[in-house]
Amino acid sequence: MSLLVVGTVAFDDIKTPFGHAEMVIGGAATYIALAASYYTKNINIVSVVGDDFPEAELEDLRKRGVNLDGLQIKEGEKSFFWAGSYHDDMNGRDTLDTQLNVLADFDPVLPESYQTPDYVMLGNLTPAVQMRVLDQLKKRPKLITLDTMNFWMDIAMDELKEVIKRIDVLTINDEEARQLSGEYSLVKAAEVILKMGPRYLIIKKGEHGALLFAEENIFFAPALPLAQVFDPTGAGDTFAGGFMGYLTSTEENSFENLKRAVVYGSAMASFCVEQFSTERLKELNDDMILERMNKFVNLVNFDAQL
Ligand code: AMP
């Protein structure tokens, strides 16, 4: 089974109450691919960077089974750059700067070997680019998930709604669900959004976990209570990477399996926030992930005589 990942590969500048990380590695596709690489070694990235992006970082991704044939490197241009600052409670953040750079006129070209993926993760980036990728697929994948953010809702809502019509799973946070649906209640928001096209909706609520909605079903997965959240950047993308990596490795898209995938995604996200940038995600192994999954199971496991 193969997983096609589209998204930014970027530089970030991150301020948290714990410090300031300048020009560190970030980007939605980077986090997604790193998280998914613990579940599948058949990952193809479509993205673009400038010639300022370190080759060592690309080599590290290749070593993890990530194919970069669809990553364009633009000579003389700069990679996508995002700067953000987190509030003291670490839940809220302000975007201080978004420089599209190479992303501004990015035309994704899928190599032949990318055109029949089993699973597709359309990570956060220009909706028109997400659409262009779908247009190049030769067969309908088993599952298409899309992640996006308020930035694109503010400037490209119509294009975004067109892509949303063609996907199976949408992952957004609670504020974005409200913006997209025009409803404050998340249950009502889910009803509206599920009519826009996707079969499933995942609403991420940061330290308060994630909700999975289907037409007749709702599932809730908590976030792991952590003593210290160091840097929440990329948690949403890491969640998506764990979620899609697990689904790709199990090849099963029932609601029951999506529930498990949501918990795997939450487990990966709980690692991501423990250090700045992608640092923590790079040093995991299967035993650490298993141990973390056990913590999730114990967190919600209880006996009730009903
Ligand atoms: P998350 O914390 O999961 O929302 O993801 C943060 C990552 O998304 C950072 O590494 C940024 O490089 C990237 N990012 C920030 N803004 C955008 C945007 N408008 N489009 C695509 N990627 C973005």
XYZ file of C-alpha atoms and ligand atoms in Angstrom:
329
model
C 0.000 0.000 0.000
C 1.331 3.444 -0.863
C 0.695 6.819 0.713
C 0.877 10.030 -1.311
C 1.588 13.109 0.817
C 1.137 16.684 -0.384
C 2.013 19.671 1.771
C 4.593 22.269 2.651
C 8.238 21.474 3.362
C 9.328 24.574 5.144
C 11.317 26.689 7.547
C 9.606 27.816 10.735
C 10.345 30.436 13.355
C 8.661 29.433 16.602
C 8.247 31.350 19.852
C 6.868 29.527 22.863
C 7.047 30.385 26.585
C 10.044 27.981 26.621
C 12.132 29.681 24.012
C 12.630 30.807 20.455
C 13.586 28.409 17.646
C 14.733 30.276 14.533
C 14.762 28.827 11.007
C 13.973 25.285 12.104
C 12.605 22.545 9.871
C 8.845 22.486 9.527
C 6.070 22.158 7.018
C 2.944 20.048 6.929
C 4.366 17.378 4.582
C 7.506 17.035 6.689
C 5.558 16.283 9.874
C 3.080 14.015 8.063
C 5.791 11.959 6.375
C 7.888 11.623 9.530
C 4.911 10.389 11.562
C 3.646 8.067 8.814
C 7.120 6.590 8.287
C 6.727 4.630 11.549
C 3.844 2.707 9.911
C 4.668 2.436 6.213
C 7.811 2.678 4.113
C 5.965 3.466 0.901
C 5.500 7.236 1.122
C 5.679 9.640 -1.834
C 5.931 13.385 -1.173
C 4.782 16.098 -3.577
C 6.084 19.502 -2.590
C 8.501 22.312 -3.396
C 11.490 23.886 -1.645
C 14.075 26.498 -2.561
C 17.792 25.795 -2.834
C 18.133 27.030 0.758
C 16.624 23.803 2.152
C 19.298 21.545 3.723
C 20.107 18.426 1.697
C 20.819 16.563 4.971
C 17.155 16.948 5.955
C 16.024 15.530 2.623
C 18.453 12.654 2.962
C 17.090 11.920 6.427
C 13.575 11.633 4.976
C 14.821 9.324 2.190
C 16.467 7.068 4.796
C 13.088 6.721 6.479
C 11.494 5.342 3.303
C 10.156 8.646 1.995
C 10.417 9.048 -1.777
C 11.167 12.612 -2.878
C 10.945 12.233 -6.675
C 7.958 14.615 -6.576
C 9.757 17.261 -4.509
C 10.771 20.189 -6.725
C 13.897 22.124 -5.731
C 13.829 25.665 -7.182
C 17.263 27.133 -7.835
C 17.732 30.665 -6.559
C 14.408 30.677 -4.672
C 13.460 30.508 -0.996
C 11.483 27.796 0.784
C 8.077 28.456 2.348
C 8.514 30.254 5.683
C 6.117 30.504 8.605
C 6.569 32.295 11.939
C 4.282 31.788 14.901
C 4.090 32.697 18.551
C 2.247 30.653 21.161
C 0.193 32.109 23.996
C 1.114 31.224 27.583
C -1.529 28.459 27.722
C 0.019 26.911 24.553
C -3.445 26.376 23.049
C -3.664 29.619 21.115
C -1.065 30.938 18.703
C -0.616 33.953 16.471
C 0.804 33.669 12.980
C 3.444 36.407 12.790
C 4.511 35.845 9.200
C 3.710 33.597 6.230
C 6.042 33.882 3.232
C 4.809 31.676 0.405
C 8.077 32.063 -1.585
C 8.351 28.911 -3.789
C 4.746 28.036 -3.005
C 3.406 31.161 -4.727
C 3.590 29.686 -8.239
C 3.970 26.001 -7.394
C 2.635 23.631 -10.028
C 2.749 20.089 -8.607
C 3.768 17.457 -11.139
C 3.180 13.845 -10.126
C 5.818 11.414 -11.411
C 4.286 8.363 -13.095
C 5.027 6.178 -10.044
C 2.915 8.552 -7.889
C -0.238 8.456 -9.994
C -1.984 5.384 -8.537
C -1.655 5.763 -4.740
C -3.794 3.713 -2.360
C -4.010 6.463 0.262
C -3.692 10.230 -0.205
C -2.969 12.853 2.455
C -3.584 16.349 1.126
C -1.694 18.296 3.771
C -2.187 21.958 4.463
C -1.327 24.091 1.416
C -2.978 26.069 -1.389
C -6.354 24.450 -2.209
C -5.664 24.892 -5.943
C -2.515 22.788 -5.552
C -4.419 20.125 -3.607
C -6.922 20.060 -6.500
C -4.187 19.827 -9.155
C -2.815 16.758 -7.395
C -6.214 15.031 -7.366
C -6.610 15.833 -11.078
C -3.425 13.891 -11.891
C -4.487 10.632 -10.194
C -5.120 7.747 -12.602
C -7.476 5.832 -10.288
C -9.643 6.646 -7.266
C -7.542 6.017 -4.103
C -8.994 3.942 -1.259
C -9.100 7.032 0.956
C -8.337 10.747 0.550
C -7.832 12.920 3.642
C -7.472 16.691 3.520
C -6.088 19.032 6.150
C -6.340 22.785 5.871
C -6.378 25.913 8.031
C -8.032 29.290 8.534
C -5.366 30.987 6.365
C -6.789 29.255 3.251
C -10.405 29.730 4.367
C -9.723 33.475 4.568
C -8.244 33.789 1.082
C -9.476 30.806 -0.973
C -12.740 29.518 0.528
C -14.420 28.744 -2.825
C -11.496 26.679 -4.141
C -11.245 24.928 -0.788
C -14.933 23.916 -0.902
C -14.403 22.473 -4.392
C -11.588 20.196 -3.141
C -13.587 19.223 -0.049
C -16.294 17.829 -2.376
C -13.800 15.228 -3.634
C -12.354 13.850 -0.392
C -13.272 11.190 2.199
C -11.904 12.646 5.458
C -11.460 16.288 6.482
C -9.255 17.176 9.470
C -9.534 20.694 10.890
C -9.523 22.297 14.335
C -12.581 23.514 16.203
C -12.257 27.167 15.165
C -11.827 26.167 11.532
C -14.885 23.881 11.733
C -16.889 26.872 12.955
C -15.522 29.119 10.199
C -16.194 26.550 7.472
C -19.733 25.716 8.600
C -20.929 29.010 10.090
C -22.151 27.015 13.132
C -20.847 27.419 16.689
C -21.909 23.996 18.004
C -19.415 21.420 16.774
C -22.177 18.843 16.373
C -24.086 21.203 14.076
C -20.861 22.176 12.328
C -20.182 18.501 11.639
C -23.661 18.036 10.161
C -23.074 20.941 7.772
C -19.548 19.866 6.816
C -20.457 16.207 6.199
C -22.983 17.479 3.620
C -20.151 19.227 1.752
C -18.648 15.928 0.562
C -16.492 14.013 3.082
C -17.729 10.796 4.715
C -15.770 11.535 7.882
C -14.801 14.690 9.728
C -12.107 14.922 12.392
C -12.178 17.999 14.595
C -8.893 18.518 16.457
C -9.154 20.255 19.806
C -5.509 20.502 20.829
C -4.948 19.393 24.410
C -8.641 18.459 24.549
C -8.309 15.633 22.035
C -10.050 14.930 18.759
C -13.587 14.103 17.627
C -14.329 11.762 14.735
C -17.717 12.299 13.093
C -19.506 10.048 10.594
C -23.141 10.354 9.567
C -24.495 8.224 12.424
C -21.475 7.980 14.731
C -19.242 10.098 16.925
C -15.994 8.970 18.556
C -13.786 10.931 20.942
C -10.074 10.362 21.544
C -8.400 12.341 24.332
C -5.012 13.952 24.056
C -2.502 12.509 26.507
C -2.172 14.812 29.532
C 1.501 15.852 29.427
C 3.502 17.491 32.183
C 5.128 19.805 29.678
C 4.145 20.848 26.188
C 7.260 22.323 24.670
C 6.173 23.253 21.128
C 2.761 22.384 19.637
C 3.859 23.219 16.065
C 3.090 20.391 13.698
C 0.893 18.483 16.147
C -2.035 18.576 13.711
C 0.097 17.381 10.802
C 1.723 14.709 12.945
C -1.740 13.554 13.960
C -2.678 13.298 10.274
C 0.555 11.407 9.517
C -0.028 8.836 12.263
C -3.705 8.526 11.253
C -2.952 7.972 7.553
C 0.166 5.877 8.172
C -1.867 3.498 10.321
C -4.695 3.283 7.763
C -2.209 2.672 4.950
C -0.629 -0.175 6.903
C -3.967 -1.787 7.797
C -5.831 -1.087 4.510
C -9.182 -0.900 6.204
C -11.511 2.110 6.207
C -14.340 1.065 8.539
C -15.440 3.455 11.299
C -13.939 1.008 13.856
C -10.540 1.155 12.170
C -10.715 4.929 11.803
C -11.246 5.076 15.579
C -7.991 3.182 16.083
C -6.260 5.408 13.535
C -7.380 8.513 15.456
C -5.740 7.145 18.611
C -2.526 6.300 16.716
C -2.563 9.842 15.345
C -3.066 11.253 18.839
C -0.171 9.155 20.157
C 2.173 10.505 17.466
C 1.015 14.081 18.152
C 1.727 13.610 21.869
C 5.379 12.956 20.983
C 5.612 15.857 18.547
C 4.870 18.511 21.166
C 7.593 17.320 23.551
C 10.386 19.161 21.707
C 10.891 21.984 19.231
C 10.329 21.354 15.521
C 10.635 17.743 14.259
C 13.283 16.738 16.835
C 11.185 14.378 18.918
C 9.564 12.707 15.923
C 12.947 11.683 14.595
C 14.043 9.681 17.623
C 11.106 7.293 18.134
C 10.939 3.541 17.774
C 8.189 0.902 17.760
C 8.531 0.152 21.496
C 8.094 3.817 22.410
C 4.980 4.040 20.243
C 3.543 0.846 21.749
C 4.152 2.121 25.263
C 2.440 5.418 24.384
C -0.522 3.592 22.852
C -0.887 1.630 26.101
C -1.082 4.895 28.000
C -3.949 5.967 25.743
C -5.789 2.698 26.266
C -5.391 2.973 30.053
C -6.485 6.598 30.006
C -9.951 5.776 28.688
C -10.448 2.198 29.848
C -13.034 1.767 32.608
C -15.572 -0.758 33.821
C -19.170 0.250 34.160
C -21.978 -2.082 35.155
C -24.815 -0.868 32.931
P 0.270 22.709 12.633
O 0.893 23.156 13.916
O -0.080 21.254 12.606
O -0.867 23.587 12.211
O 1.364 22.847 11.490
C 2.403 23.774 11.547
C 3.189 23.661 10.258
O 2.388 24.126 9.170
C 4.418 24.531 10.280
O 5.561 23.706 10.241
C 4.324 25.450 9.063
O 5.480 25.430 8.262
C 3.138 24.935 8.290
N 2.254 26.018 7.861
C 1.947 27.161 8.530
N 1.090 27.926 7.817
C 0.841 27.250 6.670
C 0.032 27.506 5.513
N -0.687 28.630 5.391
N 0.008 26.585 4.539
C 0.723 25.466 4.650
N 1.511 25.143 5.687
C 1.576 26.025 6.704
